[in-house]
Amino acid sequence: MSERVISFSDAIREGLTEAARRDPSVLFFAEGVADPTAVFGTLKGIGDVIGKDRMIEMPVSENGLTGAAVGAALMGHRPVISFHRVEFALLAMDQIVNNAAKMHYSSNGRHTAPIVLRLIVGRGWGQGPNHSQSLESVFAHFPGLKVVSPTYPADAWGLIMGSVADDNPVVFIEHRWCHYVTEQLKATPEPAPLDGPKCLREGRDVTIVASAYMTLEAMLAAECLKAGGIAAEVVDLRVIRPLVMAPIRASVQKTGRLLTVDAGWRSFGVGAEIVAQVVSEQFERLRYPPVRLGLPDHPTPSSRGLVEGYYPDARQIVDAVAGMLGMTEADLEPVRRELDAALAGRKVDQPAPAFKGPF
Amino acid sequence: MTNLPNQTMQMTLYRDMLRIRLIEEEIAIRYVEQEMRCPVHLSVGQEAVAVGACAALRLEDRVFSTHRCHGHYLAKGGDLVAMLSEIYGREPGCAGGRGGSMHLSDDAVNMHLSIPIIGSSLPLALGAALSDSLKNNGRVTLAFLGDAGVEEGVFHECANFAALRRLPIVFVCENNYFSVYSDIAERQPARPLLNVGLAHGLHTAGGDGNDVLAVHRDVSAAVERARNGDGPAFLCFDTFRWREHCGPNYDDDLEYRTGYDIEDWKKRCPVAAQERRLLESGTMSQDDIAVLRRELTEEIDAAFETARKAPLPDASKASLHVYAGVAS
């Protein structure tokens, strides 16, 4: 395959198509599984490749059909269920938590439930309290579930295939704004094992751990911090559960400073778990108390007036790093200039200046 | 009654009910030893539904059950030692001691799962039926639920989807009128339970759940319809739980069932009714029944002893099998 630029959502579609083409046991469940939009285009055309009978139109019965997917998985199928928003999966928590997560354990290792639950996180354009929750820490709480949340297209492609191939229930969280991320693909990706974080950028001064859209903010912040003479290391979580701490530990061992950026609420978040593990085992290596960023303790408001400052962004990350490193305003000035240039024209409630609502 | 099963089948139905009765009465007796350290939901009095329904299935047909699963598991042919070992929390238990009495399963006989959350096993059964229908393999799935299962939203989700896709699934509702201490009259309006199935476009049938022949007839018809691609069914059988919701005792001193003629229900014992039928028709003699009881008692005593003597699982194994594909 020649080099080409691909978006995250196309990568998901192509990865799913390829996974289903290779394995005839793969089924797709979704509301509107074959409608004209096909879950933001991510399932478009798959039925033409693998046959319409493997595309199961899901009545608006989240718990029933998630359970049916688990039951079909028990009989040898590999269902992929897509929810247009994370919140719809909350109606299926009985099946996800009580049955899927415990299927292997409760049967003493005899049964498996290889299902993929695609949960899409909304943000912006007024999504509001019930259409924009990033609940990775909720799902990551349950032993037996795997939780995956990629940022970049090549990773999304590999990890969605890896999730389909995995013998466990996988909660695959896609940030809607990541769907617009593009990347130059050098080769056709292969299934990626669900093996944890990846260090995206090396640096000696501070470790920034983030996932999904927050990784993009962290990368922007790290790029701008360079102008202030700061080398930030950025670790993209990719796989939140099982949480593989080794790359994070290695980074903190080097930098002595840890900043976590949650896509969800800061309290009881993924960052809280990571900070706890680092403090417990690398206390003596820390040169500054770890800092956590994340959403403040209130639901997501709809209005762009109210949502101002709600989401952590590159500015907040830069400010946090400045505090940890004792940067002065003079140190920060070139960094802020870089930030201003990078963020010119950006609106708080849309993923890119060219974006037109709704979605 | 038309289409009476032949004599061998009639005796098998009796034997299977008697066996479940004797096993559960033995659990009740031995429970005081405090060695079975998990909840038990006995189905004494309800044996006809489990046995009549499972006798309508082939070995390759599937069963999914609830918290009150002993009878379903045994009627489908589940291994007795594995069941008792699970209740005793022992290593050879069907779930290795991870589940307890509410998680009975035996894949060798396609008794796949029992799930303690009301209604929670229904979609799993639905998915099995969906999988079988995609494979067009002629298998039928039977999903047991109680009267309270109909109160769960997920039942309606499953009934809707089963009817929509004409899946080979038979929902068998055991109406024992009580969810723990709560009377169905306090939980549901006064309408026939079967109407719920009708509203979803399911084939419906049912009635006396203490008559094993009636249950067997209705379930057999529904299973054959499902197998032939004529769609799913909702069957409802009225019966009565003799003992407490959870545990080995009688609890009618609590007076929560005073609106029901409990003694009459016990007079209509499903095991005794089938025994009378066999005696009256001359299919079995009192001596035959005594021999059968002795054989069953010997098997059951031996199974209890085997289970009780089996080792407890080692605590070091508690962290195994959280994820598939992970060695330890």
PDB file of C-alpha atoms in Angstrom, chain B residues 52-286:
ATOM      1  CA  GLY B  52     -41.323 -31.214  32.078  1.00  0.00           C
ATOM      2  CA  ALA B  53     -39.525 -28.409  30.241  1.00  0.00           C
ATOM      3  CA  CYS B  54     -36.072 -29.979  30.019  1.00  0.00           C
ATOM      4  CA  ALA B  55     -37.525 -33.325  28.934  1.00  0.00           C
ATOM      5  CA  ALA B  56     -38.817 -31.529  25.836  1.00  0.00           C
ATOM      6  CA  LEU B  57     -35.257 -30.663  24.811  1.00  0.00           C
ATOM      7  CA  ARG B  58     -32.539 -32.545  23.011  1.00  0.00           C
ATOM      8  CA  LEU B  59     -29.055 -32.813  24.459  1.00  0.00           C
ATOM      9  CA  GLU B  60     -27.793 -30.161  22.009  1.00  0.00           C
ATOM     10  CA  ASP B  61     -30.533 -27.721  23.003  1.00  0.00           C
ATOM     11  CA  ARG B  62     -29.546 -25.059  25.483  1.00  0.00           C
ATOM     12  CA  VAL B  63     -30.738 -23.977  28.908  1.00  0.00           C
ATOM     13  CA  PHE B  64     -30.137 -20.698  30.734  1.00  0.00           C
ATOM     14  CA  SER B  65     -31.313 -20.301  34.298  1.00  0.00           C
ATOM     15  CA  THR B  66     -31.708 -18.038  37.291  1.00  0.00           C
ATOM     16  CA  HIS B  67     -30.801 -17.948  40.983  1.00  0.00           C
ATOM     17  CA  ARG B  68     -33.245 -20.838  41.566  1.00  0.00           C
ATOM     18  CA  CYS B  69     -31.347 -23.145  39.258  1.00  0.00           C
ATOM     19  CA  HIS B  70     -30.835 -26.498  41.014  1.00  0.00           C
ATOM     20  CA  GLY B  71     -33.850 -28.124  39.396  1.00  0.00           C
ATOM     21  CA  HIS B  72     -33.087 -26.735  35.937  1.00  0.00           C
ATOM     22  CA  TYR B  73     -29.470 -27.878  36.121  1.00  0.00           C
ATOM     23  CA  LEU B  74     -30.374 -31.373  37.266  1.00  0.00           C
ATOM     24  CA  ALA B  75     -33.276 -31.736  34.844  1.00  0.00           C
ATOM     25  CA  LYS B  76     -30.981 -30.873  31.912  1.00  0.00           C
ATOM     26  CA  GLY B  77     -28.575 -33.553  33.085  1.00  0.00           C
ATOM     27  CA  GLY B  78     -26.015 -31.457  34.963  1.00  0.00           C
ATOM     28  CA  ASP B  79     -23.437 -33.388  36.957  1.00  0.00           C
ATOM     29  CA  LEU B  80     -24.589 -33.888  40.555  1.00  0.00           C
ATOM     30  CA  VAL B  81     -21.175 -34.055  42.228  1.00  0.00           C
ATOM     31  CA  ALA B  82     -20.078 -30.860  40.443  1.00  0.00           C
ATOM     32  CA  MET B  83     -23.247 -29.115  41.646  1.00  0.00           C
ATOM     33  CA  LEU B  84     -22.925 -30.203  45.265  1.00  0.00           C
ATOM     34  CA  SER B  85     -19.200 -29.472  45.264  1.00  0.00           C
ATOM     35  CA  GLU B  86     -19.972 -25.945  44.072  1.00  0.00           C
ATOM     36  CA  ILE B  87     -22.470 -25.454  46.880  1.00  0.00           C
ATOM     37  CA  TYR B  88     -19.928 -26.794  49.368  1.00  0.00           C
ATOM     38  CA  GLY B  89     -17.369 -24.378  47.888  1.00  0.00           C
ATOM     39  CA  ARG B  90     -15.063 -27.211  46.883  1.00  0.00           C
ATOM     40  CA  GLU B  91     -12.451 -27.457  44.158  1.00  0.00           C
ATOM     41  CA  PRO B  92     -14.389 -29.867  41.863  1.00  0.00           C
ATOM     42  CA  GLY B  93     -17.409 -27.540  41.839  1.00  0.00           C
ATOM     43  CA  CYS B  94     -18.813 -26.725  38.410  1.00  0.00           C
ATOM     44  CA  ALA B  95     -17.312 -23.240  38.779  1.00  0.00           C
ATOM     45  CA  GLY B  96     -14.393 -24.301  40.961  1.00  0.00           C
ATOM     46  CA  GLY B  97     -16.031 -22.617  43.946  1.00  0.00           C
ATOM     47  CA  ARG B  98     -16.131 -19.212  42.261  1.00  0.00           C
ATOM     48  CA  GLY B  99     -19.861 -19.011  41.794  1.00  0.00           C
ATOM     49  CA  GLY B 100     -21.781 -20.887  44.449  1.00  0.00           C
ATOM     50  CA  SER B 101     -25.289 -22.262  44.126  1.00  0.00           C
ATOM     51  CA  MET B 102     -26.543 -19.457  41.853  1.00  0.00           C
ATOM     52  CA  HIS B 103     -23.933 -20.061  39.138  1.00  0.00           C
ATOM     53  CA  LEU B 104     -24.601 -23.657  38.146  1.00  0.00           C
ATOM     54  CA  SER B 105     -23.624 -24.682  34.639  1.00  0.00           C
ATOM     55  CA  ASP B 106     -22.547 -27.804  32.799  1.00  0.00           C
ATOM     56  CA  ASP B 107     -21.497 -27.242  29.191  1.00  0.00           C
ATOM     57  CA  ALA B 108     -21.351 -30.992  28.523  1.00  0.00           C
ATOM     58  CA  VAL B 109     -25.165 -31.002  28.564  1.00  0.00           C
ATOM     59  CA  ASN B 110     -25.578 -27.435  27.256  1.00  0.00           C
ATOM     60  CA  MET B 111     -26.802 -26.117  30.585  1.00  0.00           C
ATOM     61  CA  HIS B 112     -24.770 -23.026  29.951  1.00  0.00           C
ATOM     62  CA  LEU B 113     -25.333 -20.471  32.662  1.00  0.00           C
ATOM     63  CA  SER B 114     -27.274 -19.551  35.740  1.00  0.00           C
ATOM     64  CA  ILE B 115     -27.217 -15.880  36.699  1.00  0.00           C
ATOM     65  CA  PRO B 116     -28.472 -14.550  40.042  1.00  0.00           C
ATOM     66  CA  ILE B 117     -29.632 -11.122  38.819  1.00  0.00           C
ATOM     67  CA  ILE B 118     -33.324 -11.239  37.860  1.00  0.00           C
ATOM     68  CA  GLY B 119     -33.742 -11.204  34.093  1.00  0.00           C
ATOM     69  CA  SER B 120     -29.997 -11.053  33.527  1.00  0.00           C
ATOM     70  CA  SER B 121     -29.650 -14.474  31.896  1.00  0.00           C
ATOM     71  CA  LEU B 122     -32.444 -13.764  29.393  1.00  0.00           C
ATOM     72  CA  PRO B 123     -30.349 -11.739  26.917  1.00  0.00           C
ATOM     73  CA  LEU B 124     -27.534 -14.268  27.163  1.00  0.00           C
ATOM     74  CA  ALA B 125     -30.023 -16.933  26.109  1.00  0.00           C
ATOM     75  CA  LEU B 126     -31.246 -14.584  23.391  1.00  0.00           C
ATOM     76  CA  GLY B 127     -27.705 -14.219  22.065  1.00  0.00           C
ATOM     77  CA  ALA B 128     -27.246 -17.985  22.031  1.00  0.00           C
ATOM     78  CA  ALA B 129     -30.443 -18.290  20.015  1.00  0.00           C
ATOM     79  CA  LEU B 130     -29.277 -15.520  17.664  1.00  0.00           C
ATOM     80  CA  SER B 131     -25.973 -17.317  17.184  1.00  0.00           C
ATOM     81  CA  ASP B 132     -27.739 -20.618  16.488  1.00  0.00           C
ATOM     82  CA  SER B 133     -30.127 -18.966  14.075  1.00  0.00           C
ATOM     83  CA  LEU B 134     -27.208 -17.422  12.136  1.00  0.00           C
ATOM     84  CA  LYS B 135     -25.616 -20.869  12.018  1.00  0.00           C
ATOM     85  CA  ASN B 136     -28.974 -22.427  11.158  1.00  0.00           C
ATOM     86  CA  ASN B 137     -28.052 -25.455  13.267  1.00  0.00           C
ATOM     87  CA  GLY B 138     -31.524 -26.444  14.465  1.00  0.00           C
ATOM     88  CA  ARG B 139     -30.822 -25.908  18.145  1.00  0.00           C
ATOM     89  CA  VAL B 140     -33.373 -24.438  20.524  1.00  0.00           C
ATOM     90  CA  THR B 141     -32.627 -22.347  23.608  1.00  0.00           C
ATOM     91  CA  LEU B 142     -34.832 -22.500  26.678  1.00  0.00           C
ATOM     92  CA  ALA B 143     -34.645 -19.540  29.049  1.00  0.00           C
ATOM     93  CA  PHE B 144     -36.138 -19.913  32.511  1.00  0.00           C
ATOM     94  CA  LEU B 145     -37.460 -16.920  34.401  1.00  0.00           C
ATOM     95  CA  GLY B 146     -39.706 -16.352  37.383  1.00  0.00           C
ATOM     96  CA  ASP B 147     -42.831 -14.211  37.606  1.00  0.00           C
ATOM     97  CA  ALA B 148     -40.677 -11.243  38.673  1.00  0.00           C
ATOM     98  CA  GLY B 149     -38.551 -11.616  35.543  1.00  0.00           C
ATOM     99  CA  VAL B 150     -41.457 -10.181  33.578  1.00  0.00           C
ATOM    100  CA  GLU B 151     -41.126  -6.994  35.656  1.00  0.00           C
ATOM    101  CA  GLU B 152     -37.621  -6.376  34.338  1.00  0.00           C
ATOM    102  CA  GLY B 153     -37.255  -4.178  31.275  1.00  0.00           C
ATOM    103  CA  VAL B 154     -34.738  -6.564  29.791  1.00  0.00           C
ATOM    104  CA  PHE B 155     -37.406  -9.266  29.480  1.00  0.00           C
ATOM    105  CA  HIS B 156     -39.347  -7.018  27.115  1.00  0.00           C
ATOM    106  CA  GLU B 157     -36.215  -6.115  25.174  1.00  0.00           C
ATOM    107  CA  CYS B 158     -35.538  -9.821  24.687  1.00  0.00           C
ATOM    108  CA  ALA B 159     -39.127 -10.719  23.807  1.00  0.00           C
ATOM    109  CA  ASN B 160     -39.231  -7.917  21.225  1.00  0.00           C
ATOM    110  CA  PHE B 161     -35.987  -8.970  19.554  1.00  0.00           C
ATOM    111  CA  ALA B 162     -36.810 -12.682  19.668  1.00  0.00           C
ATOM    112  CA  ALA B 163     -40.143 -12.040  17.955  1.00  0.00           C
ATOM    113  CA  LEU B 164     -38.589  -9.596  15.476  1.00  0.00           C
ATOM    114  CA  ARG B 165     -36.074 -12.158  14.264  1.00  0.00           C
ATOM    115  CA  ARG B 166     -38.181 -15.275  14.923  1.00  0.00           C
ATOM    116  CA  LEU B 167     -35.396 -16.719  17.032  1.00  0.00           C
ATOM    117  CA  PRO B 168     -35.457 -20.332  18.248  1.00  0.00           C
ATOM    118  CA  ILE B 169     -36.000 -19.478  21.903  1.00  0.00           C
ATOM    119  CA  VAL B 170     -38.627 -20.541  24.430  1.00  0.00           C
ATOM    120  CA  PHE B 171     -39.097 -18.414  27.531  1.00  0.00           C
ATOM    121  CA  VAL B 172     -40.445 -20.539  30.382  1.00  0.00           C
ATOM    122  CA  CYS B 173     -41.869 -18.489  33.228  1.00  0.00           C
ATOM    123  CA  GLU B 174     -42.329 -20.253  36.562  1.00  0.00           C
ATOM    124  CA  ASN B 175     -44.950 -18.259  38.387  1.00  0.00           C
ATOM    125  CA  ASN B 176     -44.679 -19.059  42.086  1.00  0.00           C
ATOM    126  CA  TYR B 177     -46.517 -15.849  42.959  1.00  0.00           C
ATOM    127  CA  PHE B 178     -43.763 -14.482  45.208  1.00  0.00           C
ATOM    128  CA  SER B 179     -40.609 -12.492  44.775  1.00  0.00           C
ATOM    129  CA  VAL B 180     -38.991 -13.121  48.158  1.00  0.00           C
ATOM    130  CA  TYR B 181     -41.903 -11.982  50.389  1.00  0.00           C
ATOM    131  CA  SER B 182     -43.707  -9.814  47.838  1.00  0.00           C
ATOM    132  CA  ASP B 183     -46.963 -11.086  46.392  1.00  0.00           C
ATOM    133  CA  ILE B 184     -47.389 -10.796  42.630  1.00  0.00           C
ATOM    134  CA  ALA B 185     -50.632  -8.924  43.348  1.00  0.00           C
ATOM    135  CA  GLU B 186     -48.533  -6.142  44.870  1.00  0.00           C
ATOM    136  CA  ARG B 187     -46.128  -6.118  41.939  1.00  0.00           C
ATOM    137  CA  GLN B 188     -48.217  -6.602  38.827  1.00  0.00           C
ATOM    138  CA  PRO B 189     -51.699  -5.647  37.684  1.00  0.00           C
ATOM    139  CA  ALA B 190     -54.376  -8.327  37.604  1.00  0.00           C
ATOM    140  CA  ARG B 191     -53.894  -9.492  34.030  1.00  0.00           C
ATOM    141  CA  PRO B 192     -52.916 -12.932  32.772  1.00  0.00           C
ATOM    142  CA  LEU B 193     -49.145 -13.203  32.581  1.00  0.00           C
ATOM    143  CA  LEU B 194     -49.485 -14.791  29.149  1.00  0.00           C
ATOM    144  CA  ASN B 195     -50.868 -11.511  27.838  1.00  0.00           C
ATOM    145  CA  VAL B 196     -47.394 -10.076  28.184  1.00  0.00           C
ATOM    146  CA  GLY B 197     -46.095 -12.653  25.732  1.00  0.00           C
ATOM    147  CA  LEU B 198     -49.036 -12.084  23.409  1.00  0.00           C
ATOM    148  CA  ALA B 199     -48.327  -8.367  23.356  1.00  0.00           C
ATOM    149  CA  HIS B 200     -44.879  -9.120  21.980  1.00  0.00           C
ATOM    150  CA  GLY B 201     -46.267 -11.446  19.338  1.00  0.00           C
ATOM    151  CA  LEU B 202     -44.944 -14.607  20.941  1.00  0.00           C
ATOM    152  CA  HIS B 203     -46.620 -17.993  20.870  1.00  0.00           C
ATOM    153  CA  THR B 204     -48.054 -18.553  24.335  1.00  0.00           C
ATOM    154  CA  ALA B 205     -49.275 -21.511  26.358  1.00  0.00           C
ATOM    155  CA  GLY B 206     -49.233 -22.703  29.922  1.00  0.00           C
ATOM    156  CA  GLY B 207     -51.292 -23.374  32.989  1.00  0.00           C
ATOM    157  CA  ASP B 208     -50.842 -25.897  35.777  1.00  0.00           C
ATOM    158  CA  GLY B 209     -47.160 -25.976  36.600  1.00  0.00           C
ATOM    159  CA  ASN B 210     -47.563 -28.869  38.994  1.00  0.00           C
ATOM    160  CA  ASP B 211     -48.648 -31.245  36.237  1.00  0.00           C
ATOM    161  CA  VAL B 212     -45.468 -32.486  34.642  1.00  0.00           C
ATOM    162  CA  LEU B 213     -47.322 -33.954  31.651  1.00  0.00           C
ATOM    163  CA  ALA B 214     -49.024 -30.657  30.909  1.00  0.00           C
ATOM    164  CA  VAL B 215     -45.728 -28.801  31.132  1.00  0.00           C
ATOM    165  CA  HIS B 216     -44.028 -31.372  28.944  1.00  0.00           C
ATOM    166  CA  ARG B 217     -46.788 -31.164  26.331  1.00  0.00           C
ATOM    167  CA  ASP B 218     -46.771 -27.356  26.120  1.00  0.00           C
ATOM    168  CA  VAL B 219     -43.003 -27.018  26.089  1.00  0.00           C
ATOM    169  CA  SER B 220     -42.601 -29.793  23.514  1.00  0.00           C
ATOM    170  CA  ALA B 221     -44.997 -28.013  21.181  1.00  0.00           C
ATOM    171  CA  ALA B 222     -43.217 -24.683  21.657  1.00  0.00           C
ATOM    172  CA  VAL B 223     -39.788 -26.237  21.159  1.00  0.00           C
ATOM    173  CA  GLU B 224     -40.829 -27.907  17.922  1.00  0.00           C
ATOM    174  CA  ARG B 225     -42.323 -24.665  16.636  1.00  0.00           C
ATOM    175  CA  ALA B 226     -39.098 -22.872  17.460  1.00  0.00           C
ATOM    176  CA  ARG B 227     -36.990 -25.596  15.878  1.00  0.00           C
ATOM    177  CA  ASN B 228     -39.058 -25.419  12.703  1.00  0.00           C
ATOM    178  CA  GLY B 229     -38.494 -21.703  12.379  1.00  0.00           C
ATOM    179  CA  ASP B 230     -41.988 -20.750  13.511  1.00  0.00           C
ATOM    180  CA  GLY B 231     -40.663 -18.381  16.131  1.00  0.00           C
ATOM    181  CA  PRO B 232     -40.240 -17.949  19.857  1.00  0.00           C
ATOM    182  CA  ALA B 233     -42.675 -18.694  22.675  1.00  0.00           C
ATOM    183  CA  PHE B 234     -43.558 -17.429  26.110  1.00  0.00           C
ATOM    184  CA  LEU B 235     -44.916 -20.151  28.360  1.00  0.00           C
ATOM    185  CA  CYS B 236     -46.119 -19.606  31.890  1.00  0.00           C
ATOM    186  CA  PHE B 237     -46.738 -22.260  34.517  1.00  0.00           C
ATOM    187  CA  ASP B 238     -48.246 -21.651  37.929  1.00  0.00           C
ATOM    188  CA  THR B 239     -46.560 -23.428  40.795  1.00  0.00           C
ATOM    189  CA  PHE B 240     -45.585 -22.887  44.412  1.00  0.00           C
ATOM    190  CA  ARG B 241     -42.363 -22.757  46.379  1.00  0.00           C
ATOM    191  CA  TRP B 242     -42.758 -24.727  49.584  1.00  0.00           C
ATOM    192  CA  ARG B 243     -39.784 -23.430  51.505  1.00  0.00           C
ATOM    193  CA  GLU B 244     -38.367 -19.969  52.137  1.00  0.00           C
ATOM    194  CA  HIS B 245     -37.012 -17.834  49.294  1.00  0.00           C
ATOM    195  CA  CYS B 246     -33.417 -18.459  50.307  1.00  0.00           C
ATOM    196  CA  GLY B 247     -32.389 -21.107  52.772  1.00  0.00           C
ATOM    197  CA  PRO B 248     -33.408 -24.553  53.971  1.00  0.00           C
ATOM    198  CA  ASN B 249     -36.394 -23.679  56.175  1.00  0.00           C
ATOM    199  CA  TYR B 250     -40.133 -23.163  55.997  1.00  0.00           C
ATOM    200  CA  ASP B 251     -41.042 -19.568  56.707  1.00  0.00           C
ATOM    201  CA  ASP B 252     -44.788 -19.409  56.639  1.00  0.00           C
ATOM    202  CA  ASP B 253     -44.745 -18.398  60.297  1.00  0.00           C
ATOM    203  CA  LEU B 254     -43.944 -14.965  58.858  1.00  0.00           C
ATOM    204  CA  GLU B 255     -47.505 -14.985  57.464  1.00  0.00           C
ATOM    205  CA  TYR B 256     -46.648 -13.332  54.168  1.00  0.00           C
ATOM    206  CA  ARG B 257     -48.574 -15.921  52.152  1.00  0.00           C
ATOM    207  CA  THR B 258     -51.789 -16.023  54.169  1.00  0.00           C
ATOM    208  CA  GLY B 259     -53.805 -15.241  51.056  1.00  0.00           C
ATOM    209  CA  TYR B 260     -52.761 -18.572  49.576  1.00  0.00           C
ATOM    210  CA  ASP B 261     -53.893 -22.075  50.485  1.00  0.00           C
ATOM    211  CA  ILE B 262     -50.445 -23.419  51.215  1.00  0.00           C
ATOM    212  CA  GLU B 263     -51.696 -26.828  52.378  1.00  0.00           C
ATOM    213  CA  ASP B 264     -53.645 -27.214  49.158  1.00  0.00           C
ATOM    214  CA  TRP B 265     -50.525 -26.466  47.122  1.00  0.00           C
ATOM    215  CA  LYS B 266     -48.681 -29.145  49.075  1.00  0.00           C
ATOM    216  CA  LYS B 267     -51.513 -31.608  48.449  1.00  0.00           C
ATOM    217  CA  ARG B 268     -50.991 -30.871  44.764  1.00  0.00           C
ATOM    218  CA  CYS B 269     -47.362 -31.971  45.021  1.00  0.00           C
ATOM    219  CA  PRO B 270     -46.072 -32.525  41.476  1.00  0.00           C
ATOM    220  CA  VAL B 271     -44.019 -35.570  42.456  1.00  0.00           C
ATOM    221  CA  ALA B 272     -46.860 -37.252  44.322  1.00  0.00           C
ATOM    222  CA  ALA B 273     -49.281 -36.489  41.494  1.00  0.00           C
ATOM    223  CA  GLN B 274     -47.112 -38.215  38.920  1.00  0.00           C
ATOM    224  CA  GLU B 275     -46.518 -41.107  41.337  1.00  0.00           C
ATOM    225  CA  ARG B 276     -50.273 -41.605  41.695  1.00  0.00           C
ATOM    226  CA  ARG B 277     -50.662 -41.594  37.949  1.00  0.00           C
ATOM    227  CA  LEU B 278     -48.032 -44.296  37.520  1.00  0.00           C
ATOM    228  CA  LEU B 279     -49.514 -46.434  40.298  1.00  0.00           C
ATOM    229  CA  GLU B 280     -53.076 -46.063  38.998  1.00  0.00           C
ATOM    230  CA  SER B 281     -52.090 -46.980  35.456  1.00  0.00           C
ATOM    231  CA  GLY B 282     -50.092 -49.931  36.741  1.00  0.00           C
ATOM    232  CA  THR B 283     -46.911 -48.556  35.123  1.00  0.00           C
ATOM    233  CA  MET B 284     -45.084 -48.800  38.431  1.00  0.00           C
ATOM    234  CA  SER B 285     -45.808 -50.716  41.637  1.00  0.00           C
ATOM    235  CA  GLN B 286     -45.131 -49.610  45.214  1.00  0.00           C
TER     236      GLN B 286
END
